[in-house]
CSV table of C-alpha atoms in Angstrom, one decimal:
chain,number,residue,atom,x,y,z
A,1,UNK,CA,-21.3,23.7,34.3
A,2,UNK,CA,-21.7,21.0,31.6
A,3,UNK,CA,-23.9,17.7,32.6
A,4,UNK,CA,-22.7,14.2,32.1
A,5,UNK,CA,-25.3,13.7,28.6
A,6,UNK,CA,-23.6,17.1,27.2
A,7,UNK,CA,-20.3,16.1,28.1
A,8,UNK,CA,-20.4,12.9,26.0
A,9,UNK,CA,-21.1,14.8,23.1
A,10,UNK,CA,-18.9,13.9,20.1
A,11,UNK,CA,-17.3,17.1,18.3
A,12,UNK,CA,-19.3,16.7,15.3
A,13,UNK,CA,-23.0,16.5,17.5
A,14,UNK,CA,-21.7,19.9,19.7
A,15,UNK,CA,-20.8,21.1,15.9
A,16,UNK,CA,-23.8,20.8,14.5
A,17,UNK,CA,-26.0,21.8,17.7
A,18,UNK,CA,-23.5,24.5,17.3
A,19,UNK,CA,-24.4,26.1,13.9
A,20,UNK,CA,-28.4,25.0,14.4
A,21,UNK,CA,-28.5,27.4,17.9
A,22,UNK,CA,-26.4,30.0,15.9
A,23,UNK,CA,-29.3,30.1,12.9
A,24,UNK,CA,-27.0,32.7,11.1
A,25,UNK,CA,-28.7,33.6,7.8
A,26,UNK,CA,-25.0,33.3,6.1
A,27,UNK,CA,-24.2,30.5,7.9
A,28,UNK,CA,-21.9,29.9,10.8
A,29,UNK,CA,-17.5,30.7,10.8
A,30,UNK,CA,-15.3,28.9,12.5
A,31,UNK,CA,-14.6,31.2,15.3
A,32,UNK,CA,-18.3,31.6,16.5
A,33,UNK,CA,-19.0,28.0,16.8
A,34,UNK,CA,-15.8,27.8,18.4
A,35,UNK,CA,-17.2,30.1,21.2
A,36,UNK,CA,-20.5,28.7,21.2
A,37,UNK,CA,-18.8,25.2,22.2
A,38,UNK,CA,-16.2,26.7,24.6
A,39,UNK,CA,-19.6,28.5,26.5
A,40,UNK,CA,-21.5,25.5,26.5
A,41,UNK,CA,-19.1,22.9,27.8
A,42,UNK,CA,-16.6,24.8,29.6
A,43,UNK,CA,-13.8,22.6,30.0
A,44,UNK,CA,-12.7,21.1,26.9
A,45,UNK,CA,-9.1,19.7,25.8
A,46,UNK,CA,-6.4,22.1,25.1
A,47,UNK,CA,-5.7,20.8,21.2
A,48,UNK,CA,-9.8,21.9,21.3
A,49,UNK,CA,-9.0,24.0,18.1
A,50,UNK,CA,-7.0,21.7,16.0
A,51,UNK,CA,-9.7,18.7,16.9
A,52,UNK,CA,-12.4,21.4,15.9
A,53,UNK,CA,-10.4,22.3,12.7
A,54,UNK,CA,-10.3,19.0,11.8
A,55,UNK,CA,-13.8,17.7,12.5
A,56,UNK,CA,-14.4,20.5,10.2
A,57,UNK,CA,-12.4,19.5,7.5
A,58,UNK,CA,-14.4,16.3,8.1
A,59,UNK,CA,-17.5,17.0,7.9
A,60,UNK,CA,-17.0,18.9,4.6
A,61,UNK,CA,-15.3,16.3,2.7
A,62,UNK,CA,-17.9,13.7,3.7
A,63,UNK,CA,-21.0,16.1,2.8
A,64,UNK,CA,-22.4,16.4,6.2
A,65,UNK,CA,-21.4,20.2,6.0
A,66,UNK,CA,-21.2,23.1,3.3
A,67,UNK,CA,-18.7,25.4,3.1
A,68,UNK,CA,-19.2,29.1,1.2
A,69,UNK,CA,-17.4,32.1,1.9
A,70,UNK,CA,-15.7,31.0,5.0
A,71,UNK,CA,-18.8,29.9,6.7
A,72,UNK,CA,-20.8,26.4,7.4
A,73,UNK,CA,-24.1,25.4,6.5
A,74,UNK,CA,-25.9,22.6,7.3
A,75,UNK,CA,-27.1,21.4,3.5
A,76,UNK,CA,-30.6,21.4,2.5
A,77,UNK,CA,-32.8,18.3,1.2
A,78,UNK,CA,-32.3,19.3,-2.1
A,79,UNK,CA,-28.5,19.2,-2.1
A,80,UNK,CA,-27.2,16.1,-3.6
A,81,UNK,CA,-24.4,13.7,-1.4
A,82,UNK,CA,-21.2,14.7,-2.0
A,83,UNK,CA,-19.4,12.2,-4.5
A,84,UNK,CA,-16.1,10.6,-3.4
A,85,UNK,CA,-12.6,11.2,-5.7
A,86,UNK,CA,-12.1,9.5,-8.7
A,87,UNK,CA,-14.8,8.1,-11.1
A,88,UNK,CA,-17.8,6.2,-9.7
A,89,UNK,CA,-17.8,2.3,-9.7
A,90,UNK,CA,-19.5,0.7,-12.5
A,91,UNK,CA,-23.3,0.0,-11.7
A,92,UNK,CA,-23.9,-3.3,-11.4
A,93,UNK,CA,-26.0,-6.1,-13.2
A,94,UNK,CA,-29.0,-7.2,-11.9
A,95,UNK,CA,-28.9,-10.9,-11.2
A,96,UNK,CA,-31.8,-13.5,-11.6
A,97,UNK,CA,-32.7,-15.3,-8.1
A,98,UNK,CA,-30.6,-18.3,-7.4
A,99,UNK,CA,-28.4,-17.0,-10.3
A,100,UNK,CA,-24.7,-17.7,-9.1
A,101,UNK,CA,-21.7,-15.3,-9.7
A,102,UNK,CA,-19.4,-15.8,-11.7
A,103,UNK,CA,-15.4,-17.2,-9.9
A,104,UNK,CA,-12.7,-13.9,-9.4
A,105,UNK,CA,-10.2,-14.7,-12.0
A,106,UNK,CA,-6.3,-14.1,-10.2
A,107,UNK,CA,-4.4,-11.4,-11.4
A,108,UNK,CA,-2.0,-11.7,-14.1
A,109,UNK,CA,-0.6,-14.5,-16.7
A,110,UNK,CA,-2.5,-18.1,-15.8
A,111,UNK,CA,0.0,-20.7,-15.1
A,112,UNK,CA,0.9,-23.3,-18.6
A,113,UNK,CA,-0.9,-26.5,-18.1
A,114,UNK,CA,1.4,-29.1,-16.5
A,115,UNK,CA,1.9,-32.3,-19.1
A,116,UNK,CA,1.9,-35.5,-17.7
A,117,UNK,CA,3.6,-37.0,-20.7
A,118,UNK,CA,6.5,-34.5,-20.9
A,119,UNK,CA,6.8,-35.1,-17.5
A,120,UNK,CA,7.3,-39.4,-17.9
A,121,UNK,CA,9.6,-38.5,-20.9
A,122,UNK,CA,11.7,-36.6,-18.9
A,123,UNK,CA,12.1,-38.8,-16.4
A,124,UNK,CA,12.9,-41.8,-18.8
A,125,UNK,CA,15.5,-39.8,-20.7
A,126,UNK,CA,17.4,-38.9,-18.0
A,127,UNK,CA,20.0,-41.3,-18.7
A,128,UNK,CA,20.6,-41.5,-22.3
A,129,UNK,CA,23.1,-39.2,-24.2
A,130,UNK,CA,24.2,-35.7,-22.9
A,131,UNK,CA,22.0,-32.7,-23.3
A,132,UNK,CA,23.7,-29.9,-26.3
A,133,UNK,CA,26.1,-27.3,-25.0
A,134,UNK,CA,28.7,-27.1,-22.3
A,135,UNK,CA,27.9,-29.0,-19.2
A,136,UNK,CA,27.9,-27.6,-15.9
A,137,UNK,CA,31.5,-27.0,-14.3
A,138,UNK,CA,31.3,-29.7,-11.3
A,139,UNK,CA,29.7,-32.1,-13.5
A,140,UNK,CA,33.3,-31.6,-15.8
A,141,UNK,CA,35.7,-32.2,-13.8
A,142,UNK,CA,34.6,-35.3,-12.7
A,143,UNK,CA,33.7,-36.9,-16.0
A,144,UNK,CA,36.8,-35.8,-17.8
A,145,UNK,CA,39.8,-37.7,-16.5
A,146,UNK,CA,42.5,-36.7,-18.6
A,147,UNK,CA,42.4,-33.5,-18.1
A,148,UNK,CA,41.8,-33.4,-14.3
A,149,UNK,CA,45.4,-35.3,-13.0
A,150,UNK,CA,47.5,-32.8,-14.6
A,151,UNK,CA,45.7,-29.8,-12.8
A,152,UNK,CA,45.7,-32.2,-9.9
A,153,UNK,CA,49.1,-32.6,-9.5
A,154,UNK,CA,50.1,-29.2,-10.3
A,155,UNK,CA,47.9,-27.7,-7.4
A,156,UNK,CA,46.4,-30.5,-5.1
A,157,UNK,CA,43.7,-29.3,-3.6
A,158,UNK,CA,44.7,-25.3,-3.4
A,159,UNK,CA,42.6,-23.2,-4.7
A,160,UNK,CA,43.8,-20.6,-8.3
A,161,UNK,CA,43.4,-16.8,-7.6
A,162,UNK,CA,41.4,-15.0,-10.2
A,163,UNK,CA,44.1,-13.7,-13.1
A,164,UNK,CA,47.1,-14.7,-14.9
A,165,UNK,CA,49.5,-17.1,-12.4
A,166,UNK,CA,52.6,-15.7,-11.3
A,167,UNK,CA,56.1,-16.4,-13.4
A,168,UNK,CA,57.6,-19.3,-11.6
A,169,UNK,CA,61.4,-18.0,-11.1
A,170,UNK,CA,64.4,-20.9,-11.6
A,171,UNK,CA,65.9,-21.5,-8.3
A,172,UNK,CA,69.5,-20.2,-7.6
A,173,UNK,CA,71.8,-22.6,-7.2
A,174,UNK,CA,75.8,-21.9,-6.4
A,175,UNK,CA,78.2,-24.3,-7.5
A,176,UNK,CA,80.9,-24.7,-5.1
A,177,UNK,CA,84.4,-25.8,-6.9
């Protein structure tokens, strides 16, 4: 029934050839180029009405198609395209030939320049007198020495639970007379 050329018709091509045969004065529905197709190329997929439906849907968002009181038209020359969502882009400037445009600037804050002095001065103060506030816990217990043997020979190397130690209880000793 259908030849090889009409059966590698896109939906939007039958579509249109659809609504041009039809040459309804109010324009074309869904259902009757929906027939039109199904008579035309006889065997079609069985989703053929949701993959009509949304060729449709399509077709009017893009412009190719309008849409008024149910039915499609094919728009006129006079119609203007169909604008996209959203507000239009900017228009842009008109460059000079050989001008060259300008570099994409990176989104957000630009990194601080890096010093090459405060670097060096780091480096040669490393050694001199301790920085303000407490130092870091591992850096304390082995600097301070008097403080570390008598925590060393209370608990050699076993580690404190969190929280308050447990009472230590006096052992119980029986005297034997």
């Amino acid at each position: 029934m259908a030849t090889d050329e009409e059966a590698s018709k896109t939906y939007p091509e039958m579509i249109m050839e659809a609504i041009e045969a039809l040459n309804e004065k109010n324009g074309s529905n869904k259902s009757a180029i929906s027939k039109y197709i199904e008579t035309k190329y006889g065997e079609l997929p069985p989703s053929h009405s949701s993959l009509l439906t949304a060729h449709l849907a399509r077709m009017r968002e893009s412009g190719e198609l309008l849409f008024i009181k149910n039915n499609y038209f094919r728009p006129g020359a006079d119609v203007p395209p169909k604008r996209g969502r959203g507000r239009p882009p900017k228009p842009k400037p008109e460059l000079p030939t050989g001008a060259v445009l300008p570099q994409h600037r990176p989104r957000g804050r630009p990194p601080k320049p890096k010093d090459p002095l405060a670097a060096a001065v780091a480096k040669a103060t490393a050694g001199l007198p301790r920085r303000r506030g407490r130092p870091p816990k591992a850096a304390r217990s082995a600097a301070s020495g008097t403080a570390a043997p008598a925590a060393a020979a209370a608990g050699s190397g076993v580690k404190r639970g969190r929280g308050r130690p447990p009472k230590v209880k006096p052992a119980l000793v029986t005297d034997v007379v």
